[in-house]
Short mmCIF file of C-alpha atoms in Angstrom, two decimals:
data_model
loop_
_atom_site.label_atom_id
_atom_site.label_comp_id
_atom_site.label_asym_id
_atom_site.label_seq_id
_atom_site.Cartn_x
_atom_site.Cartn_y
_atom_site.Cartn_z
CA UNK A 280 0.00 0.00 0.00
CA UNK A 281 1.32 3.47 -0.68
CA UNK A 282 0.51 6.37 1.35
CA UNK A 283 1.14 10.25 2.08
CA UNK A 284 0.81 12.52 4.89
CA UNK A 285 0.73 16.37 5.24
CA UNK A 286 0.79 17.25 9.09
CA UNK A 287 -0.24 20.56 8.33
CA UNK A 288 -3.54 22.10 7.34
CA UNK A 289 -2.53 25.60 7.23
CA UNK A 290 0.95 27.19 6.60
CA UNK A 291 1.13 31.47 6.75
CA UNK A 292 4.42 32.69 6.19
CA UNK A 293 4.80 36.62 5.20
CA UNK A 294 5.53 37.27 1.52
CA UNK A 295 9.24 37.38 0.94
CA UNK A 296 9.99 34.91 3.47
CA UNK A 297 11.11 31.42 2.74
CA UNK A 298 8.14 28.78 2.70
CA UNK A 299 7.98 25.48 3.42
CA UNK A 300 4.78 22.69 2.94
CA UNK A 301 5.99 19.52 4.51
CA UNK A 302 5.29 16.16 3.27
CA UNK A 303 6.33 12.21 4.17
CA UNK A 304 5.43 8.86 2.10
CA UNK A 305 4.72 5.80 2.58
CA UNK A 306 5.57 2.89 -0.11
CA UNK A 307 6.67 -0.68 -0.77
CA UNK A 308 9.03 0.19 -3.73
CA UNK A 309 10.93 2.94 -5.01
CA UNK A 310 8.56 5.92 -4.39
CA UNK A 311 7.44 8.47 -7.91
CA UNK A 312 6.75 11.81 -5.58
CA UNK A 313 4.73 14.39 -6.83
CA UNK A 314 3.14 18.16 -5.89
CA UNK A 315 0.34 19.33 -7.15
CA UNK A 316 -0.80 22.94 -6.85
CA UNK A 317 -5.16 24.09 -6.93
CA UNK A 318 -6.45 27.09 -7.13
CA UNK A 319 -10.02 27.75 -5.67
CA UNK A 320 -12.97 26.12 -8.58
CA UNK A 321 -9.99 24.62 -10.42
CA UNK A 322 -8.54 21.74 -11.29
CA UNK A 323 -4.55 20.93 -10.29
CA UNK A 324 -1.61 21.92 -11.84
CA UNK A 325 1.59 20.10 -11.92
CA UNK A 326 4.87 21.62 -9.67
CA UNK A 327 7.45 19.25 -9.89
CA UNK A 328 8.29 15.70 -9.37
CA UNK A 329 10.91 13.14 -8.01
CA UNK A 330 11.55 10.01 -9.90
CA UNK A 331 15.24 9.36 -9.62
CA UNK A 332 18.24 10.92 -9.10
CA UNK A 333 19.42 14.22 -7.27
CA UNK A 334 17.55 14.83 -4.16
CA UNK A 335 16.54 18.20 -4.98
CA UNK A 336 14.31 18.94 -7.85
CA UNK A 337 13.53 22.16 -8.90
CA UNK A 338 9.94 22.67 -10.32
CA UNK A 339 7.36 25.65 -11.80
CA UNK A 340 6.98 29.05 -10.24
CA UNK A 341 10.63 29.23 -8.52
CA UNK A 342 9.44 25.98 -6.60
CA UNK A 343 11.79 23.17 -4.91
CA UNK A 344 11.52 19.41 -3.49
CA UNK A 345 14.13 17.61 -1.85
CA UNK A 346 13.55 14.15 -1.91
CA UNK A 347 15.41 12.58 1.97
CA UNK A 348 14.83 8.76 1.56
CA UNK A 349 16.25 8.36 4.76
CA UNK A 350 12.94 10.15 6.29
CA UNK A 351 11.22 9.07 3.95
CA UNK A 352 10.15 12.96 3.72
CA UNK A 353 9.19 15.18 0.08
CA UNK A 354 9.36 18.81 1.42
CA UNK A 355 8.16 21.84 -0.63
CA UNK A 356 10.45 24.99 -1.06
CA UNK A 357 10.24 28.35 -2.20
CA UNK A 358 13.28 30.85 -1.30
CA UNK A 359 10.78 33.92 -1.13
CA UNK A 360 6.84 33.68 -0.95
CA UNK A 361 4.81 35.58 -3.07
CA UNK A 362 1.19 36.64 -2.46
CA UNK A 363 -0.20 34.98 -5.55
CA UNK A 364 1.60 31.30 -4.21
CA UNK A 365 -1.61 31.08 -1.79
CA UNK A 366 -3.34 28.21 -2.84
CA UNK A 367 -3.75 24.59 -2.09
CA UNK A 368 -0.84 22.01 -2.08
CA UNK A 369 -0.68 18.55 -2.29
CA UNK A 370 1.67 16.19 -1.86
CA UNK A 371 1.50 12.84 -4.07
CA UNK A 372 3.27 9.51 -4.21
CA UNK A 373 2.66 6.65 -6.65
CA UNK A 374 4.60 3.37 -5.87
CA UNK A 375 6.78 2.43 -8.63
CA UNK A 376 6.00 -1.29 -8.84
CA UNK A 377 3.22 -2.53 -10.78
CA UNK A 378 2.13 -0.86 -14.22
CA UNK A 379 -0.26 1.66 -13.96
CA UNK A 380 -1.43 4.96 -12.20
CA UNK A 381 -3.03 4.73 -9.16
CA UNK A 382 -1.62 8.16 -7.38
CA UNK A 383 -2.27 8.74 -4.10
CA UNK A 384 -3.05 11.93 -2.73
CA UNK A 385 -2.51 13.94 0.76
CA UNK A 386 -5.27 16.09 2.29
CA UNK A 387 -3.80 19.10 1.01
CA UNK A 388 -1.77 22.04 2.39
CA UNK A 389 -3.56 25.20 2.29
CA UNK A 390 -0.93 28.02 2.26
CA UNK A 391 -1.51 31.61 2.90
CA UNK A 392 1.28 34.05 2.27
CA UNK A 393 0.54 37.55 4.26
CA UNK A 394 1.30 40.82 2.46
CA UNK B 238 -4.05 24.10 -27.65
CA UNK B 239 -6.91 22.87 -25.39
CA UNK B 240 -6.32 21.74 -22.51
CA UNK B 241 -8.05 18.43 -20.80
CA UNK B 242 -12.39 19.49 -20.82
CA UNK B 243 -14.60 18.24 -18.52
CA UNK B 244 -18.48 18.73 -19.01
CA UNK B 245 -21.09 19.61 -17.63
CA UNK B 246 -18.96 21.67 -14.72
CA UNK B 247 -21.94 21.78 -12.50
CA UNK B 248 -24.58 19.13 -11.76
CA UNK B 249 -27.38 18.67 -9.48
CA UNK B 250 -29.08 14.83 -8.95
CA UNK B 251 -31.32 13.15 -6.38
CA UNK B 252 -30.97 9.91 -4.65
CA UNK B 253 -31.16 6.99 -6.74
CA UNK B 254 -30.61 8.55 -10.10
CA UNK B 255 -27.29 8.02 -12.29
CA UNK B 256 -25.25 9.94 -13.55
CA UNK B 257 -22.70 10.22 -16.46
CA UNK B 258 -19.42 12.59 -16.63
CA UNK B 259 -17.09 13.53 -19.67
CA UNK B 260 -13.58 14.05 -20.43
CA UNK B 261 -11.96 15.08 -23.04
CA UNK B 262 -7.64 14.36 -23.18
CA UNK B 263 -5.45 17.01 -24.08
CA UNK B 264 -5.19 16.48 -27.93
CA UNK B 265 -2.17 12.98 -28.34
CA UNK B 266 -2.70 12.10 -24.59
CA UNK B 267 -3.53 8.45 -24.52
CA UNK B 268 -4.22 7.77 -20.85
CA UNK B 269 -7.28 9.33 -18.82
CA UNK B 270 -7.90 9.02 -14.84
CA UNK B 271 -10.57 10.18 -12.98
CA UNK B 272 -10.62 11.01 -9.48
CA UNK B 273 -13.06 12.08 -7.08
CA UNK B 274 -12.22 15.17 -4.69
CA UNK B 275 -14.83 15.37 -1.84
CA UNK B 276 -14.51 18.55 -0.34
CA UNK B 277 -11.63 19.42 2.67
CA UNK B 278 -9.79 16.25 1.29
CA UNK B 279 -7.53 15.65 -1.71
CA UNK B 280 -8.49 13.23 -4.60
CA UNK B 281 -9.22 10.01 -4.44
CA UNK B 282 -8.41 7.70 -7.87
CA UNK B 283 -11.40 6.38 -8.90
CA UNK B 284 -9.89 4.87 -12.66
CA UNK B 285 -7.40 5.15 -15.14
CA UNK B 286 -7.66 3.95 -19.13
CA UNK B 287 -5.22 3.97 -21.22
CA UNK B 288 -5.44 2.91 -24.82
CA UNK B 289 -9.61 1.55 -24.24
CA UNK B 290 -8.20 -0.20 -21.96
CA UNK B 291 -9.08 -0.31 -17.99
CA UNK B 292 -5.57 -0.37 -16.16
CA UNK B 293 -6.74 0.47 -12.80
CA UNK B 294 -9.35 0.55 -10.37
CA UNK B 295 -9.12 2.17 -6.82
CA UNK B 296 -11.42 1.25 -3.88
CA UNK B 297 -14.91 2.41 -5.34
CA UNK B 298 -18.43 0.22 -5.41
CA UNK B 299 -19.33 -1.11 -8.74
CA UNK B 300 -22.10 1.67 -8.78
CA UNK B 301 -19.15 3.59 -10.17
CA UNK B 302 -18.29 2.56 -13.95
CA UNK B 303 -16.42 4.61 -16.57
CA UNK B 304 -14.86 3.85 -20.49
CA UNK B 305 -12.49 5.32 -22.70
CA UNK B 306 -13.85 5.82 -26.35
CA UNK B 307 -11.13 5.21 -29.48
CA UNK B 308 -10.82 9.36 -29.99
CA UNK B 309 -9.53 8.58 -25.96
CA UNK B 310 -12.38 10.89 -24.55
CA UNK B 311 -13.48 9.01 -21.42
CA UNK B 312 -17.14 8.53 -19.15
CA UNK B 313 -17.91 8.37 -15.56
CA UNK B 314 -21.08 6.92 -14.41
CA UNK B 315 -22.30 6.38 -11.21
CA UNK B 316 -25.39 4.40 -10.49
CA UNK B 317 -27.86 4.80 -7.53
CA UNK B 318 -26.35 8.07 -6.30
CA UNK B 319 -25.90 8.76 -2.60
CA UNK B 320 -25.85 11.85 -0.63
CA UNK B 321 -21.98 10.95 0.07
CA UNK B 322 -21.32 10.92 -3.96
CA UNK B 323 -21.39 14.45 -3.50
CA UNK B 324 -17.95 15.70 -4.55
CA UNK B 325 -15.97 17.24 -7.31
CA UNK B 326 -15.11 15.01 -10.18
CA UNK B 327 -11.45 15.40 -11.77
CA UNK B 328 -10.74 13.71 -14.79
CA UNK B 329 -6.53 13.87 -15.77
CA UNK B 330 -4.71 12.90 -18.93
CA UNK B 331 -1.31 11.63 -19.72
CA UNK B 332 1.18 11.62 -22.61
CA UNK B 333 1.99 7.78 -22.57
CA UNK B 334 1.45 4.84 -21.28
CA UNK B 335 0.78 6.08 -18.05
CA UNK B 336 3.02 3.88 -16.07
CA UNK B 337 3.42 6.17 -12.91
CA UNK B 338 5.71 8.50 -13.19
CA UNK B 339 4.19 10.77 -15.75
CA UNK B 340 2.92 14.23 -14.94
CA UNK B 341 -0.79 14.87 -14.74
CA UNK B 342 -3.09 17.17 -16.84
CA UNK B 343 -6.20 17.60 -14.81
CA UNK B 344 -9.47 19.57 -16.13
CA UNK B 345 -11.16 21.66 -13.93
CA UNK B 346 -13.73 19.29 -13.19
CA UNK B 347 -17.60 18.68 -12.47
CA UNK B 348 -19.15 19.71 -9.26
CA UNK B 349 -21.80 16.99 -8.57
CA UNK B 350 -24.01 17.27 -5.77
CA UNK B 351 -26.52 14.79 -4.74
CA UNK B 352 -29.65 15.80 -2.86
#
């Protein structure tokens, strides 16, 4: 079974500050990590995602992921916050045994930046 | 180019009646998913077809039924709605042969609500 957590509903950080939406995973294999970005009456948008490789992937919208297998952990980044990142962020992992594409989801991060 | 359509975007049933979504892939994209998004919680994976084909099949009653048509636009229906169908709909295409680690293209959805 595959799994993800977000241990925060709500992040506020002040625009121009550094952000960070934390995320950990759960899976039997070698984990495909994903975030996913929604705006309110609209579908998601891909950010970025982790297959293989370095540890820190670098996505849309100044956006970054480091990938720490050791806690099994998929942090979002952003150096400096901008009013227009508030929106809702999930976290996604999809297992990467088996052959198709079951993703699962996290509740979702809902991140307010302050002006 | 158009991005991945979803129709109607709003829908209002009662008890007992069914129901049937649409999707439309982004114009080459092979593999459709649907999800369903119930509100305060992030998506669920309901199905994913890729070439006609079902490929997967999360944990969903057999009320819930879908098919992929050979121009790749896909269906949802759902039989004998419940109050707890409620939710918004997501349907998501990808490029290939959708074996995980491929970056979704979701539509915007359809906002069903049962009464």
């Amino acid at each position: 079974a595959q799994s993800v957590a977000q241990p925060e509903d709500q992040v506020n950080v002040a625009e121009g500050n550094p952000l960070t939406v934390k995320c950990t995973y759960s899976v039997s294999g070698n984990p495909y990590l994903f975030w996913y970005v929604q705006y309110p009456n609209r579908g998601l948008q891909f950010l970025l995602k982790y297959i293989t490789g370095d540890n820190l992937v670098k996505g849309s919208y100044g956006f970054e992921a480091e990938f720490n297998k050791s806690q099994t952990s998929f942090h979002l980044k952003k150096p400096s916050a901008l009013v227009s990142d508030s929106a809702l962020y999930f976290c996604a992992v999809r297992d990467g045994a088996g052959g198709y594409q079951k993703v699962t989801f996290g509740t979702g991060t809902k991140l307010q930046v302050i002006p | 180019d158009a991005g991945v359509t979803q129709s109607p975007t709003h829908l209002i049933k009662t008890r007992g009646q069914h129901v049937t979504l649409r999707c439309s892939p982004i114009s080459g994209h092979k593999s459709v998913s649907w999800y369903q998004q119930v509100l305060g919680q992030g998506p669920q994976f309901i199905f994913q077809y890729y070439e006609k084909e079902e490929r997967g099949r999360g944990n969903f009653p057999d009320r819930f039924s879908a098919r992929q048509f050979p121009n790749y636009s896909s269906e949802l229906n759902v039989n004998a709605l419940l109050l707890g169908d409620s939710a918004l709909y997501l349907c998501a295409s990808s490029l290939g042969r959708g074996q995980g680690f491929e970056k979704l293209f979701f539509g915007s959805g359809t906002q069903l609500s049962v009464l």
